[in-house]
CSV table of C-alpha atoms and ligand atoms in Angstrom, one decimal:
chain,number,residue,atom,x,y,z
A,1,MET,CA,-146.8,21.0,-115.6
A,2,LYS,CA,-150.4,19.3,-115.9
A,3,ILE,CA,-153.1,22.6,-115.9
A,4,ALA,CA,-156.8,21.5,-115.3
A,5,VAL,CA,-159.6,23.7,-115.8
A,6,THR,CA,-162.0,23.0,-114.3
A,7,ASN,CA,-165.5,23.0,-112.7
A,8,LEU,CA,-168.7,21.0,-112.1
A,9,LYS,CA,-171.0,23.2,-114.2
A,10,GLY,CA,-171.3,23.2,-117.2
A,11,GLY,CA,-171.1,26.8,-119.8
A,12,VAL,CA,-168.2,28.7,-117.5
A,13,GLY,CA,-165.9,28.7,-120.1
A,14,LYS,CA,-163.8,25.7,-119.2
A,15,THR,CA,-163.3,24.5,-123.0
A,16,THR,CA,-162.3,28.0,-123.9
A,17,ILE,CA,-159.8,28.8,-121.6
A,18,ALA,CA,-158.0,25.6,-122.1
A,19,ILE,CA,-158.0,26.2,-126.1
A,20,ASN,CA,-156.7,30.2,-125.5
A,21,LEU,CA,-154.2,28.7,-123.3
A,22,ALA,CA,-152.9,26.2,-124.9
A,23,VAL,CA,-152.8,28.9,-128.1
A,24,THR,CA,-151.1,31.4,-125.7
A,25,LEU,CA,-148.6,29.0,-124.5
A,26,THR,CA,-147.5,27.8,-127.9
A,27,GLN,CA,-147.2,31.6,-129.4
A,28,ARG,CA,-144.4,31.8,-126.1
A,29,GLY,CA,-142.3,29.0,-127.4
A,30,LYS,CA,-143.7,26.1,-125.2
A,31,SER,CA,-144.9,22.6,-126.0
A,32,VAL,CA,-148.2,21.8,-125.4
A,33,CYS,CA,-151.1,19.4,-125.7
A,34,ILE,CA,-154.9,19.3,-124.4
A,35,ILE,CA,-156.2,16.3,-123.0
A,36,ASP,CA,-160.3,16.5,-123.9
A,37,THR,CA,-161.7,14.2,-120.5
A,38,ASP,CA,-165.4,15.5,-121.9
A,39,LYS,CA,-166.3,12.0,-124.1
A,40,ASN,CA,-170.1,13.4,-124.2
A,41,GLN,CA,-168.9,16.4,-126.1
A,42,ASN,CA,-165.3,16.3,-127.2
A,43,SER,CA,-165.2,20.4,-127.7
A,44,ALA,CA,-161.4,20.6,-127.3
A,45,VAL,CA,-160.7,17.6,-130.0
A,46,GLU,CA,-163.6,19.2,-132.2
A,47,TRP,CA,-161.6,22.8,-131.9
A,48,SER,CA,-158.4,20.7,-133.1
A,49,MET,CA,-160.0,19.3,-136.5
A,50,CYS,CA,-161.5,23.6,-137.6
A,51,ARG,CA,-157.2,24.3,-136.8
A,52,GLY,CA,-155.5,25.0,-140.2
A,53,GLU,CA,-152.4,23.3,-141.2
A,54,ASP,CA,-151.0,26.8,-141.3
A,55,ARG,CA,-151.3,26.9,-137.4
A,56,ASP,CA,-148.9,26.2,-134.6
A,57,THR,CA,-150.0,22.0,-133.9
A,58,ILE,CA,-151.9,21.9,-130.9
A,59,GLN,CA,-152.2,17.8,-130.2
A,60,VAL,CA,-155.3,16.9,-128.3
A,61,PHE,CA,-155.9,13.8,-126.8
A,62,SER,CA,-159.0,12.1,-125.8
A,63,ILE,CA,-158.5,10.2,-122.4
A,64,GLU,CA,-161.1,7.9,-121.0
A,65,THR,CA,-161.9,8.3,-117.3
A,66,ASP,CA,-160.3,5.3,-115.9
A,67,GLN,CA,-156.6,6.4,-117.8
A,68,ILE,CA,-156.8,10.1,-115.9
A,69,LYS,CA,-154.3,8.7,-113.5
A,70,VAL,CA,-150.8,10.0,-112.1
A,71,LYS,CA,-149.0,7.7,-114.4
A,72,THR,CA,-150.7,7.6,-117.6
A,73,LEU,CA,-150.3,11.6,-117.0
A,74,ASN,CA,-146.6,11.2,-116.0
A,75,ASP,CA,-145.8,9.5,-118.7
A,76,LEU,CA,-147.3,12.2,-121.3
A,77,GLU,CA,-145.4,15.1,-119.6
A,78,LYS,CA,-141.8,13.6,-120.5
A,79,LYS,CA,-143.2,15.0,-124.1
A,80,PHE,CA,-144.6,18.0,-123.3
A,81,ASP,CA,-144.1,21.5,-121.0
A,82,VAL,CA,-147.7,21.5,-120.3
A,83,LEU,CA,-150.1,19.0,-120.4
A,84,ILE,CA,-153.8,21.3,-120.1
A,85,LEU,CA,-156.9,19.1,-119.0
A,86,ASP,CA,-160.2,20.5,-120.5
A,87,GLY,CA,-162.3,19.5,-117.5
A,88,THR,CA,-166.2,17.7,-117.6
A,89,PRO,CA,-169.1,19.6,-116.1
A,90,GLN,CA,-171.3,17.6,-113.7
A,91,ILE,CA,-169.4,14.4,-113.6
A,92,SER,CA,-167.7,14.4,-110.4
A,93,GLU,CA,-165.7,11.5,-110.1
A,94,LEU,CA,-164.1,12.9,-113.4
A,95,ALA,CA,-163.9,15.8,-112.0
A,96,SER,CA,-161.6,14.4,-108.9
A,97,ARG,CA,-159.8,12.4,-110.5
A,98,THR,CA,-158.8,15.2,-112.7
A,99,ILE,CA,-158.0,18.0,-109.6
A,100,VAL,CA,-156.2,14.8,-108.5
A,101,VAL,CA,-153.7,14.4,-111.2
A,102,SER,CA,-153.3,17.7,-111.9
A,103,ASP,CA,-150.4,20.4,-110.4
A,104,VAL,CA,-152.5,23.5,-110.2
A,105,ILE,CA,-156.7,23.6,-111.9
A,106,LEU,CA,-158.2,27.2,-112.9
A,107,ILE,CA,-162.0,27.2,-111.9
A,108,PRO,CA,-163.6,29.1,-114.3
A,109,ILE,CA,-166.6,31.2,-113.4
A,110,SER,CA,-169.5,33.9,-115.0
A,111,ALA,CA,-170.8,36.1,-113.0
A,112,SER,CA,-173.9,34.4,-112.3
A,113,LEU,CA,-176.0,33.5,-109.3
A,114,PHE,CA,-176.2,29.8,-110.7
A,115,ASP,CA,-172.1,29.8,-111.1
A,116,PHE,CA,-171.8,30.9,-107.8
A,117,ARG,CA,-174.2,28.6,-106.5
A,118,ALA,CA,-172.7,25.7,-108.1
A,119,PHE,CA,-169.1,26.8,-106.7
A,120,GLU,CA,-169.4,26.0,-103.2
A,121,LYS,CA,-170.7,22.3,-104.5
A,122,PHE,CA,-167.1,22.4,-106.4
A,123,LEU,CA,-165.2,23.5,-103.1
A,124,THR,CA,-166.7,20.5,-101.2
A,125,LEU,CA,-164.9,18.2,-104.0
A,126,LEU,CA,-162.2,19.9,-104.0
A,127,GLU,CA,-162.0,19.3,-100.2
A,128,GLU,CA,-162.4,15.9,-100.2
A,129,THR,CA,-160.0,15.5,-103.5
A,130,ASP,CA,-157.2,16.7,-101.4
A,131,LYS,CA,-157.6,14.0,-98.9
A,132,ASN,CA,-157.0,11.9,-101.8
A,133,ARG,CA,-154.1,13.7,-103.2
A,134,ILE,CA,-152.3,14.0,-99.5
A,135,ALA,CA,-153.3,10.0,-99.1
A,136,LEU,CA,-150.5,9.1,-102.5
A,137,GLY,CA,-148.7,11.4,-100.7
A,138,LEU,CA,-149.3,15.2,-103.3
A,139,ASP,CA,-149.9,18.2,-101.8
A,140,GLY,CA,-153.2,19.6,-101.5
A,141,VAL,CA,-153.8,21.1,-105.3
A,142,LYS,CA,-153.0,24.7,-106.0
A,143,SER,CA,-156.2,26.2,-107.4
A,144,TYR,CA,-157.0,29.3,-109.0
A,145,ILE,CA,-160.2,31.0,-109.8
A,146,VAL,CA,-160.6,32.6,-113.9
A,147,LEU,CA,-163.8,35.5,-113.6
A,148,ASN,CA,-165.1,34.6,-117.0
A,149,LYS,CA,-167.9,36.1,-119.4
A,150,ILE,CA,-167.1,39.5,-117.2
A,151,ASN,CA,-168.9,43.1,-117.9
A,152,GLU,CA,-167.8,44.9,-115.1
A,153,ARG,CA,-170.4,47.4,-115.5
A,154,ALA,CA,-172.7,44.9,-114.0
A,155,ASN,CA,-173.8,45.5,-110.4
A,156,ILE,CA,-174.0,41.3,-110.2
A,157,SER,CA,-170.7,40.8,-111.8
A,158,ASN,CA,-169.4,43.0,-108.6
A,159,GLU,CA,-171.5,41.3,-106.1
A,160,ILE,CA,-170.3,38.2,-107.0
A,161,ILE,CA,-167.3,39.0,-107.1
A,162,ARG,CA,-167.5,40.0,-103.7
A,163,GLY,CA,-168.7,36.8,-102.8
A,164,LEU,CA,-166.0,34.9,-104.0
A,165,GLU,CA,-163.4,37.1,-102.3
A,166,LYS,CA,-164.6,35.4,-98.9
A,167,TYR,CA,-163.0,32.2,-99.9
A,168,ASP,CA,-159.9,31.0,-99.6
A,169,ILE,CA,-159.1,30.6,-103.7
A,170,PRO,CA,-157.0,33.1,-104.7
A,171,ILE,CA,-158.7,35.1,-108.0
A,172,LEU,CA,-156.6,36.0,-111.0
A,173,ASN,CA,-156.3,39.5,-111.1
A,174,THR,CA,-156.7,39.0,-115.2
A,175,LYS,CA,-161.0,38.5,-115.7
A,176,LEU,CA,-162.1,37.8,-119.3
A,177,GLY,CA,-165.0,40.2,-120.7
A,178,ASN,CA,-168.0,39.0,-122.7
A,179,ARG,CA,-166.8,38.6,-125.7
A,180,THR,CA,-168.4,37.2,-129.1
A,181,ALA,CA,-164.2,36.7,-130.4
A,182,TYR,CA,-164.1,33.9,-128.1
A,183,ALA,CA,-166.7,32.0,-130.0
A,184,GLU,CA,-165.8,33.6,-133.3
A,185,THR,CA,-162.6,32.6,-132.9
A,186,ALA,CA,-162.9,28.8,-131.3
A,187,LEU,CA,-164.9,27.8,-134.6
A,188,ASP,CA,-161.7,28.5,-137.0
A,189,GLY,CA,-160.1,26.1,-134.8
A,190,ILE,CA,-157.7,29.7,-133.7
A,191,GLY,CA,-157.7,31.5,-130.0
A,192,VAL,CA,-157.9,35.1,-129.3
A,193,THR,CA,-154.4,36.0,-129.4
A,194,GLU,CA,-154.4,34.7,-133.3
A,195,GLY,CA,-157.9,36.6,-133.9
A,196,LYS,CA,-158.5,39.7,-134.9
A,197,ASP,CA,-160.5,41.0,-131.3
A,198,LYS,CA,-156.7,43.2,-129.9
A,199,LYS,CA,-159.0,43.7,-126.7
A,200,ALA,CA,-159.4,39.8,-126.2
A,201,SER,CA,-156.2,38.6,-126.9
A,202,ASP,CA,-154.8,41.7,-125.1
A,203,GLU,CA,-156.6,40.3,-121.6
A,204,PHE,CA,-155.7,36.7,-122.9
A,205,ASN,CA,-152.3,37.8,-123.1
A,206,ASN,CA,-152.2,39.3,-119.4
A,207,LEU,CA,-154.1,36.6,-118.0
A,208,VAL,CA,-151.4,34.4,-119.5
A,209,THR,CA,-148.6,36.2,-118.4
A,210,GLU,CA,-149.8,36.5,-115.0
A,211,ILE,CA,-150.7,32.4,-114.9
A,212,GLU,CA,-147.1,31.9,-116.1
A,213,GLN,CA,-145.6,34.2,-113.6
A,214,ILE,CA,-147.3,32.5,-110.4
A,215,LEU,CA,-146.5,29.0,-112.5
A,216,PHE,CA,-142.7,29.2,-114.3
B,301,ATP,N1,-165.3,35.2,-121.8
B,301,ATP,C1,-166.1,35.2,-123.0
B,301,ATP,N2,-167.0,35.8,-124.0
B,301,ATP,C2,-168.2,35.4,-124.2
B,301,ATP,N3,-168.9,33.9,-124.6
B,301,ATP,C3,-167.8,32.7,-123.8
B,301,ATP,C4,-166.9,33.3,-123.0
B,301,ATP,N4,-165.8,32.4,-122.9
B,301,ATP,C5,-166.8,31.5,-123.4
B,301,ATP,N5,-167.4,32.1,-123.9
B,301,ATP,C6,-168.3,31.1,-124.5
B,301,ATP,O1,-169.7,30.8,-123.6
B,301,ATP,C7,-170.2,29.2,-124.3
B,301,ATP,C8,-169.4,28.0,-123.4
B,301,ATP,O2,-167.9,28.0,-123.0
B,301,ATP,P1,-167.3,26.5,-122.9
B,301,ATP,O3,-168.2,25.7,-124.1
B,301,ATP,O4,-166.1,27.6,-123.3
B,301,ATP,O5,-167.9,26.2,-121.7
B,301,ATP,P2,-166.8,24.6,-120.5
B,301,ATP,O6,-167.5,25.5,-119.3
B,301,ATP,O7,-166.2,24.5,-121.5
B,301,ATP,O8,-168.7,23.9,-121.3
B,301,ATP,P3,-169.0,22.8,-121.1
B,301,ATP,O9,-169.0,22.0,-119.6
B,301,ATP,O10,-170.0,22.6,-121.8
B,301,ATP,O11,-167.7,22.3,-121.3
B,301,ATP,C9,-169.5,28.9,-125.5
B,301,ATP,O12,-170.2,29.1,-126.7
B,301,ATP,C10,-168.3,30.3,-125.8
B,301,ATP,O13,-167.6,30.5,-127.1
B,302,MG,MG1,-165.9,22.0,-122.4
């Protein structure tokens, strides 16, 4: 199973969701690796370098753009249950390659007007990329929106959510709150389900349960 966390917008939580998904699935007994496609920042690689040796090992591979292809990933998939691709902001060539090679994409969006506008551009890329997949004999990619950094009490969050509901892409029920635990745990090379903030841990576990029910 190849799951990409992608969006052309920067700072929406791609890496945060990718590393936490890897941690939680590992805790649940899956063998998981992360593929860091972001050569400029290598955030997932850096996260893994902060990870203590006493923790479950999660391998993170940094990959060149021209290696993001079906064969390379299928070879890696023989060794792991789940490959999680951490996407790159802005570079549409990289994003479209990532979508072509993945079974599923998770699209993090936070409740900002800028994220909403960027999502409309991302949808255009997704439609074009699906044509490439179909040309390769693949089905269209399954995609889901993950609402991230959500403050339920803010009107803007609710307005953006209503706007997103007009598109065909399903929105996962579990919304991730705006919580310092995400940044703090990342600094320690862990995920929120390994940290002390119970609300963050519970919500992320809920998200992973929902993803597992859809995918496995
Ligand atoms: N749910 C959340 N609550 C609070 N902070 C969050 C949450 N999700 C992500 N963040 C913070 O937002 C910032 C951006 O997150 P992250 O690096 O995961 O985004 P990204 O989409 O990978 O960014 P880039 O496009 O630069 O790769 C980080 O400081 C991260 O700790
Ligand atoms: Mg990132």
